[in-house]
Amino acid sequence: MTDSMTFKEEIKQGIPSELPPAKPYPENANRAPKRKDILTVEEKQLAVRNALRYFPKAWHQELATEFAQELKDFGRIYMYRFKPSYHLKARSVTDYPAKCQQAAAIMLMVDNNLDPAVAQHPEELITYGGNGAVFQNWAQYLLAMKYLSEMESDQTLHIYSGHPMGLFPSSEDAPRVVVTNGMMIPNYSKPDDWEKYNALGVTQYGQMTAGSFMYIGPQGIVHGTTITVMNAFRKVLNKGEKPQGKIFLTAGLGGMSGAQPKAGNIANCITVCAEVNANAATKRHQQGWVDELIDNMDELISRVKKAQANDEVVSIAYIGNIVNVWESFYEQDIYVHLGSDQTSLHNPWSGGYYPVDISYEESNRLIREEPEVFKEKVQASLKRHADAVNKHTARGTYFFDYGNAFLLEASRAGGDVMAENGIDFKYPSYVQDILGPMCFDYGFGPFRWVCASGKPEDLDKTDAIAAQVLKKIMQESPEEIQQQMQDNITWIEDAKQNKLVVGSQARILYADAQGRMEIANAFNDAIAAGEIGPVVLGRDHHDVSGTDSPFRETSNIYDGSRFTADMAIHNVIGDSFRGATWVSIHNGGGVGWGEVTNGGFGMLLDGSKAAERRLKSMLLFDVNNGIARRSWARNEEANFAIKREMARTPKLKVTLANLVEDDILNNLSL
């Protein structure tokens, strides 16, 4: 920010009127991997031409040379010269220049996703997952923020994969922003298509919540991870046996995966999490998300054995490769109760997964200069990784795929991960075994909110309101969801002491449609009474109804429809006309480009009657859209949940599946 301009003035300016000087990249920044050199000379010229269209003709000669160098150095044009000089963070909603409060709330969420304390690669506008971007370049950020500062309550900003297409007249009930990310013609949705078209500057990978401005740091997944780990231990331990001194072994600390050690602590076990990027591991340690850092295998083995002997609860980040840990623990007879993986294997060839026995620095060189060699080494590492896991599971380890495409990519690499039928994986997705039947089918998923005032005391008040609402609901809840209700009451009562906040004053809580609506309504009443400031509602796309993902969110759909994407599309369209403040639909997210379609929303509560009307309409649909689909797939728990909701909501009428006796089918001549 120049000395002569305030924060608000710089936002309202958008693309500056005078060309700012070039700036060096900061030293020791956690840089995004260099992308593949995939464009032809003619396509590189087109990429520069595309980038220059944001700027006046008088600047083109200077910027063309600079952008060409960025493309050469990074495989992308980030326009770093145009990064604003002010600190990117979630300010109070009142600090933003805006004509309507909804727009200011969206600006707050955008900045939160680019806060260096939150974002994985903030210089490249990447929030998490190695490639999950809010915008493709800094010009898009500047332009989007300018549009939001000018937006009135009857306009909608349409954003195409980070590019702000413009403000269009709409209505007060329409979403203020509509976001699409990576929406490709189906035959152009392979990994190299992303590399090519992202390098050209015409599409981007928004992950699940990065490109829809709803990422709240690793807290965003810590609750789901906690539930998963707790219930995984319930599957493998005897009744009454505690997780203390039992090992949960996994990998990944860069983005959402950074929640794993914190979740392990809450679940009261020993968590060992490998991470090849020392900067990422150190960042999580500094933030208090992992207890100890170790970069020596002998020291790790000694420390883990001591923790086992003393029945400790501790989280350990091992700076090194996960394959070495699996292999060394097997050789040392260290028994692993739970095993998984949360590296970014949705993005295996561009830094999402690093091969064993090659340094982090050398791997990054291979990604850029010898991509085929890097791919071969990743696949060889995946086979070795799978072999090591198989040895542990033969001893009794419970291994589950954490929805990061580990089993999918291991199978493509020739790893021994297939079941005897040659169709299914030998290990379950965590959705198949845990979150699907226990949470999603009943409508429980990652509801989240952000206190737009930025005040910690507002977050404390919302925690208390949510706990009070859940306790009241639990008194009349059926037995089928009592465990879920109690787990979530315990979670919200302990949330502050677990120090989950990074960036904005945000909270996540698994809740069903009734819980979400009643909590949101209580928030809106508190806002109207002046007890708290405005609140932004949202959720992870990893939820009941927002995401069609055959190897994760919808992996427990067995009627043949798990490769369809109707649910996610209906979700974002349905939310948009029922009152969402903004909506988003993405290709990719979680398990990879071309492998999943996911939709999200954001909603501002301002204490008004209009907000009350919108939250009741939208939240009811947002959850029950997914329960209805799961019920139609003959999921027993979802059938129970949708019948219960229809009894509670007379205007909800859902087509129910009639079950067929196996004998009828088995006696057919087919």
XYZ file of C-alpha atoms in Angstrom:
670
model
C 0.000 0.000 0.000
C 1.460 3.348 -1.003
C 1.958 5.980 1.653
C -0.704 8.176 0.076
C -3.462 5.509 -0.031
C -5.521 3.925 2.717
C -6.480 0.253 2.775
C -9.964 1.072 1.538
C -8.673 3.339 -1.230
C -6.292 0.680 -2.503
C -9.088 -1.891 -2.707
C -11.387 0.524 -4.538
C -8.614 1.325 -7.008
C -8.410 -2.241 -8.373
C -5.781 -2.385 -11.143
C -3.540 0.597 -10.280
C -3.577 3.644 -12.519
C 0.228 3.722 -12.587
C 2.437 0.707 -13.223
C 3.879 -0.399 -9.857
C 7.557 -1.324 -9.736
C 8.586 -4.962 -10.012
C 9.213 -6.641 -6.681
C 11.405 -9.576 -5.693
C 9.808 -12.725 -4.326
C 10.315 -12.983 -0.557
C 13.106 -15.220 0.636
C 12.219 -18.441 2.490
C 8.613 -18.314 1.299
C 6.800 -21.650 1.017
C 6.683 -21.613 -2.759
C 4.313 -23.640 -4.894
C 5.950 -26.357 -7.002
C 7.147 -25.311 -10.410
C 4.598 -26.522 -12.933
C 5.238 -28.658 -15.984
C 6.635 -27.022 -19.119
C 3.702 -28.206 -21.212
C 2.936 -25.372 -23.640
C 4.228 -24.991 -27.183
C 5.951 -21.734 -28.151
C 2.719 -20.524 -29.761
C 0.740 -21.431 -26.640
C 3.237 -19.595 -24.425
C 2.709 -16.509 -26.551
C -1.032 -16.970 -26.089
C -0.571 -17.273 -22.303
C 1.287 -13.944 -22.234
C -1.286 -12.368 -24.552
C -4.045 -13.555 -22.220
C -2.284 -12.124 -19.181
C -1.685 -8.732 -20.789
C -5.390 -8.141 -21.468
C -5.802 -7.008 -17.859
C -3.492 -4.010 -18.406
C -3.179 -0.842 -20.510
C -1.322 -1.131 -23.814
C 1.417 1.235 -22.622
C 2.516 -1.370 -20.059
C 2.589 -4.343 -22.422
C 6.223 -4.232 -23.502
C 7.574 -4.255 -19.950
C 5.047 -6.715 -18.576
C 5.355 -9.112 -21.523
C 9.006 -9.715 -20.732
C 8.261 -10.132 -17.032
C 5.312 -12.488 -17.546
C 7.277 -14.581 -20.023
C 9.968 -14.994 -17.370
C 7.372 -15.988 -14.750
C 5.986 -18.559 -17.158
C 9.484 -19.902 -17.727
C 10.414 -19.942 -14.033
C 7.151 -21.204 -12.532
C 5.057 -22.649 -15.356
C 2.390 -20.044 -14.514
C 1.927 -16.282 -14.706
C 1.136 -15.090 -11.179
C 1.707 -11.346 -11.782
C 3.513 -10.997 -8.473
C 4.280 -7.322 -9.162
C 0.580 -6.601 -8.556
C 0.257 -8.279 -5.180
C -1.123 -5.609 -2.808
C 1.253 -4.197 -0.221
C -1.244 -4.413 2.663
C -1.309 -7.474 4.887
C -3.817 -10.019 3.633
C -5.948 -11.232 6.519
C -9.580 -11.397 7.606
C -10.364 -7.943 8.928
C -13.624 -6.962 10.563
C -16.469 -6.758 8.075
C -16.730 -3.042 8.883
C -13.152 -2.397 7.697
C -13.914 -3.152 4.037
C -15.150 -0.526 1.580
C -18.532 -1.826 0.454
C -22.004 -0.622 -0.469
C -23.636 -3.769 0.914
C -22.635 -5.893 3.896
C -22.869 -9.126 1.918
C -20.078 -7.935 -0.369
C -17.918 -6.933 2.590
C -18.367 -10.408 4.099
C -17.190 -12.011 0.864
C -14.118 -9.734 0.802
C -13.342 -10.825 4.362
C -13.501 -14.494 3.327
C -11.343 -13.915 0.249
C -8.624 -12.276 2.336
C -8.809 -15.037 4.932
C -8.079 -17.615 2.252
C -4.952 -15.678 1.237
C -3.690 -14.946 4.759
C -0.118 -16.336 5.036
C -1.120 -17.944 8.348
C -3.858 -19.826 6.503
C -2.686 -20.268 2.911
C -0.186 -22.927 1.889
C 1.443 -20.931 -0.961
C 0.122 -17.383 -0.488
C 2.456 -15.735 -3.017
C 0.852 -17.851 -5.745
C -2.712 -17.394 -4.362
C -2.845 -21.101 -3.446
C -4.683 -21.925 -0.246
C -4.102 -25.664 0.157
C -3.549 -28.987 -1.603
C -0.570 -27.735 -3.610
C -2.791 -26.243 -6.325
C -6.057 -25.121 -4.728
C -6.240 -21.489 -5.825
C -8.474 -18.568 -4.929
C -7.482 -16.743 -8.115
C -5.023 -17.512 -10.896
C -3.154 -14.232 -10.569
C -3.017 -11.006 -8.600
C -4.793 -8.948 -11.266
C -7.869 -11.117 -10.770
C -7.721 -10.506 -7.020
C -7.497 -6.738 -7.479
C -10.340 -6.667 -9.979
C -12.620 -8.922 -7.905
C -12.115 -6.827 -4.777
C -12.841 -3.633 -6.714
C -16.082 -5.120 -8.066
C -17.098 -6.216 -4.569
C -16.454 -2.700 -3.244
C -18.798 -1.311 -5.931
C -21.464 -4.027 -5.695
C -25.006 -3.075 -4.728
C -27.592 -5.442 -3.272
C -29.234 -6.074 -6.661
C -26.054 -7.084 -8.512
C -24.193 -10.388 -8.896
C -20.485 -10.859 -9.591
C -19.798 -13.826 -11.872
C -16.331 -15.369 -11.536
C -15.011 -17.828 -14.124
C -12.152 -19.854 -12.598
C -10.768 -16.835 -10.771
C -11.544 -14.332 -13.535
C -14.119 -11.690 -12.494
C -16.287 -11.556 -15.620
C -18.223 -8.634 -14.192
C -21.175 -7.304 -12.198
C -24.571 -8.152 -13.657
C -27.988 -6.825 -12.616
C -29.921 -9.415 -10.564
C -32.105 -9.099 -7.442
C -31.714 -8.870 -3.687
C -32.627 -12.549 -3.330
C -30.009 -13.682 -5.878
C -26.503 -14.719 -4.836
C -24.071 -11.815 -4.709
C -21.328 -13.994 -6.260
C -21.426 -17.079 -8.474
C -18.125 -18.964 -8.762
C -17.136 -21.734 -11.143
C -13.748 -23.417 -11.130
C -12.339 -25.818 -13.690
C -15.655 -26.568 -15.374
C -14.335 -28.307 -18.455
C -15.947 -30.107 -21.369
C -15.722 -33.733 -20.096
C -13.220 -34.939 -22.702
C -10.809 -32.157 -21.630
C -10.558 -32.970 -17.940
C -7.436 -35.069 -17.695
C -4.477 -33.946 -15.511
C -2.485 -32.604 -18.468
C -5.517 -30.609 -19.561
C -5.400 -28.795 -16.233
C -1.689 -28.141 -16.662
C -2.231 -26.754 -20.148
C -5.327 -24.628 -19.648
C -4.236 -23.321 -16.268
C -0.907 -22.285 -17.800
C -2.857 -20.511 -20.533
C -4.709 -18.590 -17.827
C -8.197 -19.783 -18.724
C -9.078 -22.158 -15.880
C -7.974 -23.090 -12.384
C -8.221 -25.766 -9.720
C -10.248 -24.346 -6.844
C -9.885 -27.403 -4.595
C -13.061 -27.675 -2.527
C -13.113 -24.549 -0.353
C -10.198 -22.449 -1.644
C -11.830 -21.260 -4.852
C -15.113 -20.654 -3.047
C -13.502 -18.561 -0.261
C -14.660 -20.921 2.507
C -11.355 -22.376 3.757
C -10.787 -21.688 7.469
C -7.392 -23.328 7.940
C -6.804 -26.886 9.095
C -9.651 -26.525 11.609
C -11.860 -27.030 8.566
C -11.116 -30.726 8.569
C -9.931 -31.328 12.129
C -13.428 -32.131 13.345
C -14.106 -34.647 10.579
C -10.659 -36.118 11.123
C -11.307 -36.352 14.860
C -14.615 -38.130 14.261
C -12.940 -40.474 11.781
C -10.046 -41.354 14.094
C -12.291 -41.747 17.146
C -14.645 -44.083 15.321
C -11.812 -45.966 13.647
C -10.415 -46.733 17.103
C -13.912 -47.799 18.200
C -13.815 -50.352 15.352
C -10.465 -51.889 16.356
C -10.337 -51.592 20.163
C -12.243 -53.642 22.677
C -15.180 -51.958 24.371
C -13.856 -49.684 27.106
C -10.274 -49.800 25.775
C -8.693 -46.356 25.378
C -6.627 -45.037 22.424
C -3.804 -43.791 24.705
C -0.509 -45.323 23.604
C -2.039 -46.578 20.318
C -0.557 -45.375 17.012
C -2.238 -43.549 14.158
C 0.278 -43.377 11.272
C -0.321 -41.070 8.325
C 1.299 -38.440 6.088
C 0.782 -34.849 4.991
C 0.905 -31.537 6.888
C 0.697 -29.009 4.078
C -2.931 -27.884 3.950
C -6.064 -29.629 5.161
C -3.853 -32.568 6.134
C -2.340 -30.327 8.818
C -5.382 -31.164 10.948
C -4.303 -34.756 11.496
C -1.981 -34.390 14.515
C -4.407 -32.034 16.267
C -7.220 -34.519 15.658
C -5.062 -37.325 17.000
C -4.466 -35.373 20.198
C -8.185 -34.782 20.634
C -8.836 -38.483 19.984
C -6.172 -39.282 22.664
C -3.719 -41.390 20.651
C -0.119 -41.277 19.379
C -0.098 -39.598 15.968
C 2.916 -39.964 13.679
C 2.589 -37.798 10.567
C 5.311 -37.694 7.899
C 5.868 -34.553 5.831
C 8.643 -34.075 3.255
C 8.378 -30.280 3.221
C 10.216 -29.016 6.314
C 8.576 -25.577 5.982
C 5.096 -27.081 6.170
C 5.959 -29.236 9.189
C 7.612 -26.324 10.988
C 4.611 -24.068 10.286
C 2.225 -26.574 11.888
C 4.533 -26.924 14.894
C 4.726 -23.166 15.340
C 0.922 -22.955 15.141
C 0.596 -25.580 17.869
C -1.016 -28.173 15.612
C 1.695 -30.766 16.214
C 3.612 -31.342 19.454
C 7.051 -32.470 18.332
C 9.289 -32.277 15.258
C 11.740 -35.103 14.453
C 13.903 -35.449 11.338
C 15.904 -38.568 12.253
C 14.481 -42.087 11.893
C 16.375 -43.591 14.841
C 15.137 -40.772 17.057
C 11.578 -41.264 15.769
C 11.616 -44.976 16.538
C 12.986 -44.393 20.020
C 10.426 -41.664 20.740
C 7.482 -43.725 19.504
C 8.478 -46.774 21.539
C 8.704 -44.595 24.630
C 5.256 -43.099 23.916
C 3.822 -46.601 23.519
C 5.343 -47.798 26.757
C 3.959 -44.813 28.682
C 0.490 -44.807 27.053
C 1.082 -41.220 25.922
C -1.109 -38.859 23.950
C 1.287 -37.041 21.630
C 1.561 -35.916 18.016
C 4.873 -36.173 16.171
C 5.769 -34.699 12.791
C 8.494 -36.670 11.036
C 10.276 -34.552 8.448
C 10.836 -37.215 5.839
C 9.088 -39.692 3.593
C 6.151 -41.766 4.823
C 7.347 -44.883 2.977
C 10.467 -44.978 5.135
C 8.289 -44.776 8.257
C 6.024 -47.669 7.265
C 9.041 -49.810 6.381
C 11.078 -48.914 9.475
C 8.145 -49.458 11.858
C 7.633 -52.917 10.359
C 11.300 -53.807 10.788
C 11.226 -52.547 14.377
C 8.012 -54.422 15.252
C 6.156 -51.207 16.069
C 2.460 -52.072 15.959
C 0.312 -49.528 14.125
C -3.367 -49.617 15.097
C -4.611 -47.154 12.455
C -3.030 -46.207 9.160
C -3.969 -43.788 6.411
C -2.515 -41.113 4.135
C -3.426 -37.509 3.391
C -0.791 -36.390 0.933
C -2.221 -34.502 -2.054
C -2.431 -37.512 -4.352
C -5.174 -35.821 -6.321
C -2.180 -33.964 -7.784
C 0.462 -36.718 -8.009
C 2.702 -35.326 -10.736
C 3.032 -31.716 -9.556
C 4.115 -31.991 -5.932
C 1.148 -33.666 -4.299
C 3.185 -36.784 -3.479
C 6.970 -37.067 -3.271
C 8.895 -40.256 -4.091
C 10.982 -42.021 -1.483
C 14.806 -41.883 -1.489
C 14.912 -38.587 -3.433
C 15.365 -35.242 -1.740
C 12.578 -32.713 -1.679
C 14.710 -30.288 -3.710
C 15.633 -32.878 -6.339
C 12.000 -33.917 -6.666
C 10.992 -30.316 -7.350
C 13.657 -30.128 -10.057
C 12.352 -33.309 -11.675
C 8.769 -31.994 -11.649
C 9.846 -29.087 -13.788
C 12.709 -30.475 -15.872
C 12.070 -34.232 -16.138
C 8.362 -34.802 -15.488
C 8.294 -38.311 -16.960
C 11.160 -39.405 -14.704
C 9.347 -37.890 -11.728
C 6.160 -39.768 -12.643
C 8.037 -43.065 -12.848
C 9.601 -42.514 -9.437
C 6.255 -41.547 -7.864
C 4.640 -44.710 -9.201
C 7.527 -46.877 -7.994
C 7.230 -45.228 -4.582
C 3.482 -45.839 -4.488
C 4.016 -49.554 -5.148
C 6.570 -49.680 -2.342
C 4.222 -47.691 -0.109
C 1.389 -50.166 -0.766
C 3.672 -53.147 -0.079
C 4.675 -51.701 3.289
C 1.054 -51.032 4.245
C 0.106 -54.593 3.267
C 2.737 -56.001 5.625
C 1.288 -53.999 8.511
C -2.330 -54.906 7.751
C -1.327 -58.570 7.737
C -0.382 -57.978 11.391
C -3.755 -56.396 12.167
C -3.423 -52.702 11.260
C -6.704 -51.084 10.176
C -5.871 -49.052 7.054
C -8.385 -46.776 5.358
C -8.174 -44.498 2.344
C -8.621 -40.908 3.487
C -10.174 -39.771 0.249
C -6.965 -38.317 -1.158
C -6.838 -40.816 -4.078
C -4.075 -42.925 -2.469
C -5.660 -46.238 -3.431
C -6.672 -44.947 -6.863
C -3.154 -43.774 -7.748
C -1.512 -46.802 -6.108
C -3.697 -49.057 -8.263
C -2.780 -47.087 -11.393
C 0.875 -47.530 -10.445
C 0.454 -51.291 -10.173
C 0.419 -51.416 -6.380
C -1.149 -54.404 -4.644
C -4.304 -52.656 -3.440
C -7.068 -54.390 -5.376
C -9.596 -56.825 -3.925
C -9.886 -60.352 -5.291
C -12.686 -59.346 -7.658
C -10.283 -56.997 -9.458
C -12.836 -54.180 -9.274
C -12.861 -52.893 -5.714
C -9.981 -51.820 -3.477
C -8.924 -54.161 -0.695
C -9.102 -51.271 1.802
C -12.214 -49.163 2.402
C -12.616 -45.473 1.930
C -13.201 -43.815 5.283
C -16.553 -42.707 3.902
C -17.547 -46.312 3.196
C -16.656 -47.536 6.669
C -17.172 -44.495 8.893
C -18.398 -41.113 7.688
C -20.903 -42.395 5.125
C -23.091 -44.678 7.238
C -22.433 -42.879 10.542
C -22.631 -39.239 9.415
C -23.557 -38.350 5.833
C -26.491 -40.749 5.525
C -28.007 -39.237 8.673
C -27.359 -35.704 7.385
C -24.407 -34.891 9.643
C -21.639 -32.922 8.000
C -19.168 -30.049 8.401
C -21.282 -26.965 9.063
C -19.059 -23.928 9.700
C -19.320 -20.277 10.560
C -17.110 -17.175 10.727
C -17.680 -14.242 13.085
C -17.450 -11.316 10.681
C -16.669 -8.861 13.485
C -13.301 -10.563 13.965
C -13.882 -10.558 17.742
C -12.846 -13.684 19.713
C -15.613 -12.940 22.218
C -18.178 -13.305 19.415
C -16.780 -16.747 18.639
C -17.069 -17.683 22.330
C -20.710 -16.608 22.301
C -21.502 -18.582 19.155
C -19.836 -21.675 20.643
C -22.078 -21.348 23.706
C -25.190 -20.818 21.562
C -24.404 -23.880 19.425
C -23.809 -26.081 22.482
C -27.085 -24.947 24.049
C -29.020 -25.686 20.850
C -27.491 -29.160 20.449
C -28.217 -30.119 24.043
C -31.844 -29.147 23.578
C -32.128 -31.124 20.325
C -30.425 -34.168 21.841
C -33.158 -34.517 24.476
C -35.582 -35.512 21.719
C -33.158 -37.191 19.302
C -33.688 -40.846 18.327
C -31.211 -43.452 19.503
C -29.691 -43.736 16.009
C -28.037 -40.303 16.274
C -27.382 -40.026 20.015
C -23.648 -40.840 19.630
C -23.292 -38.204 16.912
C -25.037 -35.600 19.030
C -22.879 -36.296 22.080
C -19.642 -36.293 20.074
C -20.529 -32.871 18.689
C -21.583 -31.416 22.028
C -18.260 -32.541 23.486
C -16.463 -31.058 20.476
C -18.025 -27.615 20.696
C -17.600 -27.407 24.488
C -13.875 -28.212 24.132
C -13.282 -26.179 20.956
C -11.708 -23.113 22.566
C -9.252 -25.058 24.731
C -8.163 -27.056 21.679
C -6.955 -23.778 20.075
C -8.352 -24.436 16.626
C -8.486 -20.895 15.247
C -6.052 -19.913 12.487
C -6.892 -16.700 10.633
C -10.552 -15.725 10.946
C -12.647 -16.272 14.072
C -14.156 -19.451 12.681
C -15.655 -22.671 13.927
C -16.688 -25.994 12.416
C -19.232 -28.417 13.816
C -20.826 -31.556 12.417
C -24.602 -31.055 12.445
C -27.655 -32.297 10.577
C -30.278 -30.107 8.898
C -32.206 -29.530 12.121
C -29.044 -28.639 14.012
C -27.781 -26.292 11.302
C -31.095 -24.462 10.978
C -31.668 -24.066 14.707
C -28.074 -22.967 15.384
C -28.191 -20.485 12.494
C -31.546 -19.129 13.627
C -30.221 -18.660 17.174
C -27.198 -16.799 15.737
C -29.490 -14.556 13.710
C -31.562 -13.766 16.816
C -28.378 -12.911 18.761
C -27.267 -10.598 15.943
C -30.650 -8.892 15.923
C -30.402 -8.398 19.695
C -26.943 -6.815 19.349
C -25.247 -9.599 21.307
C -22.851 -10.525 18.455
C -21.869 -9.103 15.092
C -22.757 -10.582 11.680
C -21.940 -14.245 11.011
C -20.998 -15.967 7.759
C -22.349 -19.499 7.407
C -20.809 -22.134 5.185
C -19.610 -25.693 5.101
C -16.922 -27.861 3.683
C -17.907 -29.271 0.302
C -16.955 -32.622 1.855
C -20.493 -33.033 3.065
C -23.810 -34.796 2.754
C -24.943 -33.321 -0.532
C -22.395 -30.917 -1.997
C -20.046 -33.418 -3.614
C -20.239 -36.269 -6.092
C -16.959 -38.138 -5.657
C -16.979 -41.889 -6.418
C -13.844 -42.621 -4.423
C -14.721 -40.470 -1.408
C -17.970 -38.639 -0.532
C -20.205 -40.942 -2.588
C -18.113 -44.093 -2.285
C -20.885 -45.670 -0.194
C -23.411 -45.308 -3.031
C -23.984 -48.799 -4.433
C -26.790 -48.401 -6.989
C -24.377 -47.635 -9.851
C -24.842 -43.865 -9.660
C -21.651 -42.962 -7.825
C -20.038 -41.755 -11.077
C -22.875 -39.312 -11.763
C -22.758 -35.650 -10.692
C -26.424 -34.684 -10.582
C -26.453 -34.197 -6.804
C -23.706 -31.569 -6.740
C -25.231 -29.649 -9.644
C -28.681 -29.637 -8.051
C -27.082 -28.595 -4.780
C -25.513 -25.415 -6.117
C -28.520 -24.471 -8.257
C -30.949 -25.184 -5.421
C -28.915 -23.228 -2.889
C -28.632 -20.248 -5.246
C -32.376 -19.538 -5.462
C -33.072 -20.418 -1.824
C -30.986 -17.607 -0.381
C -27.238 -18.316 -0.486
C -25.079 -15.173 -0.470
C -22.647 -16.871 -2.817
C -22.430 -20.259 -4.495
C -19.675 -22.222 -6.205
C -19.309 -25.316 -8.361
C -15.929 -26.956 -9.029
C -14.314 -29.681 -11.066
C -11.745 -31.357 -8.839
C -11.153 -30.973 -5.145
C -9.942 -33.568 -2.697
C -9.395 -36.474 -5.061
C -8.370 -34.719 -8.230
C -9.156 -32.943 -11.457
C -11.692 -34.904 -13.478
C -12.487 -37.196 -10.540
C -15.103 -35.167 -8.629
C -17.701 -32.396 -8.899
C -18.375 -30.340 -5.791
C -20.537 -27.390 -4.851
C -20.434 -24.952 -1.958
C -22.128 -21.884 -0.546
C -21.683 -18.954 1.806
C -24.478 -17.098 3.617
C -24.352 -13.901 5.644
C -26.560 -13.654 8.729
C -27.268 -10.010 9.575
C -30.095 -10.365 12.092
C -32.811 -9.569 9.569
C -36.070 -11.382 8.914
C -34.888 -11.912 5.339
C -31.825 -13.778 6.634
C -34.070 -15.934 8.827
C -36.245 -16.826 5.831
C -33.232 -17.650 3.675
C -31.405 -19.788 6.210
C -34.451 -21.986 6.856
C -35.128 -22.524 3.170
C -31.565 -23.041 2.021
C -30.146 -25.147 4.851
C -33.103 -27.546 4.715
C -32.480 -28.184 1.016
C -28.683 -28.124 1.223
C -28.671 -31.175 3.510
C -31.774 -33.093 2.451
C -30.887 -33.018 -1.231
C -28.059 -35.405 -0.350
C -30.039 -37.523 2.092
C -32.731 -38.048 -0.571
C -30.141 -39.202 -3.110
C -28.554 -41.552 -0.553
C -31.969 -42.909 0.395
C -32.772 -43.567 -3.284
C -29.506 -45.545 -3.419
C -31.088 -47.769 -0.733
C -28.811 -46.641 2.116
C -30.658 -47.771 5.236
C -29.535 -44.881 7.464
C -30.464 -42.278 4.829
C -33.880 -43.894 4.388
C -34.442 -43.479 8.137
C -33.274 -39.856 8.036
C -35.359 -38.728 5.061
C -38.532 -40.332 6.445
C -37.892 -38.509 9.728
C -37.452 -35.200 7.887
C -40.615 -35.698 5.816
C -42.577 -36.286 9.026
C -41.149 -33.010 10.393
C -41.532 -31.005 7.153
C -44.940 -31.594 5.505
C -44.022 -29.876 2.213
C -41.031 -32.206 1.719
C -42.067 -35.192 -0.401
C -39.291 -37.524 -1.565
C -39.432 -40.590 -3.821
C -38.549 -43.642 -1.727
C -36.947 -46.821 -3.020
C -38.809 -50.132 -2.889
C -36.450 -52.921 -1.840
C -36.147 -56.081 -3.927
C -35.648 -59.546 -2.424
C -32.365 -61.147 -3.506
C -34.148 -64.427 -4.355
C -36.110 -62.721 -7.136
C -32.914 -61.551 -8.808
C -30.921 -64.716 -8.155
C -33.555 -66.834 -9.910
C -33.546 -64.753 -13.072
C -32.079 -66.213 -16.226
C -29.659 -63.462 -17.266
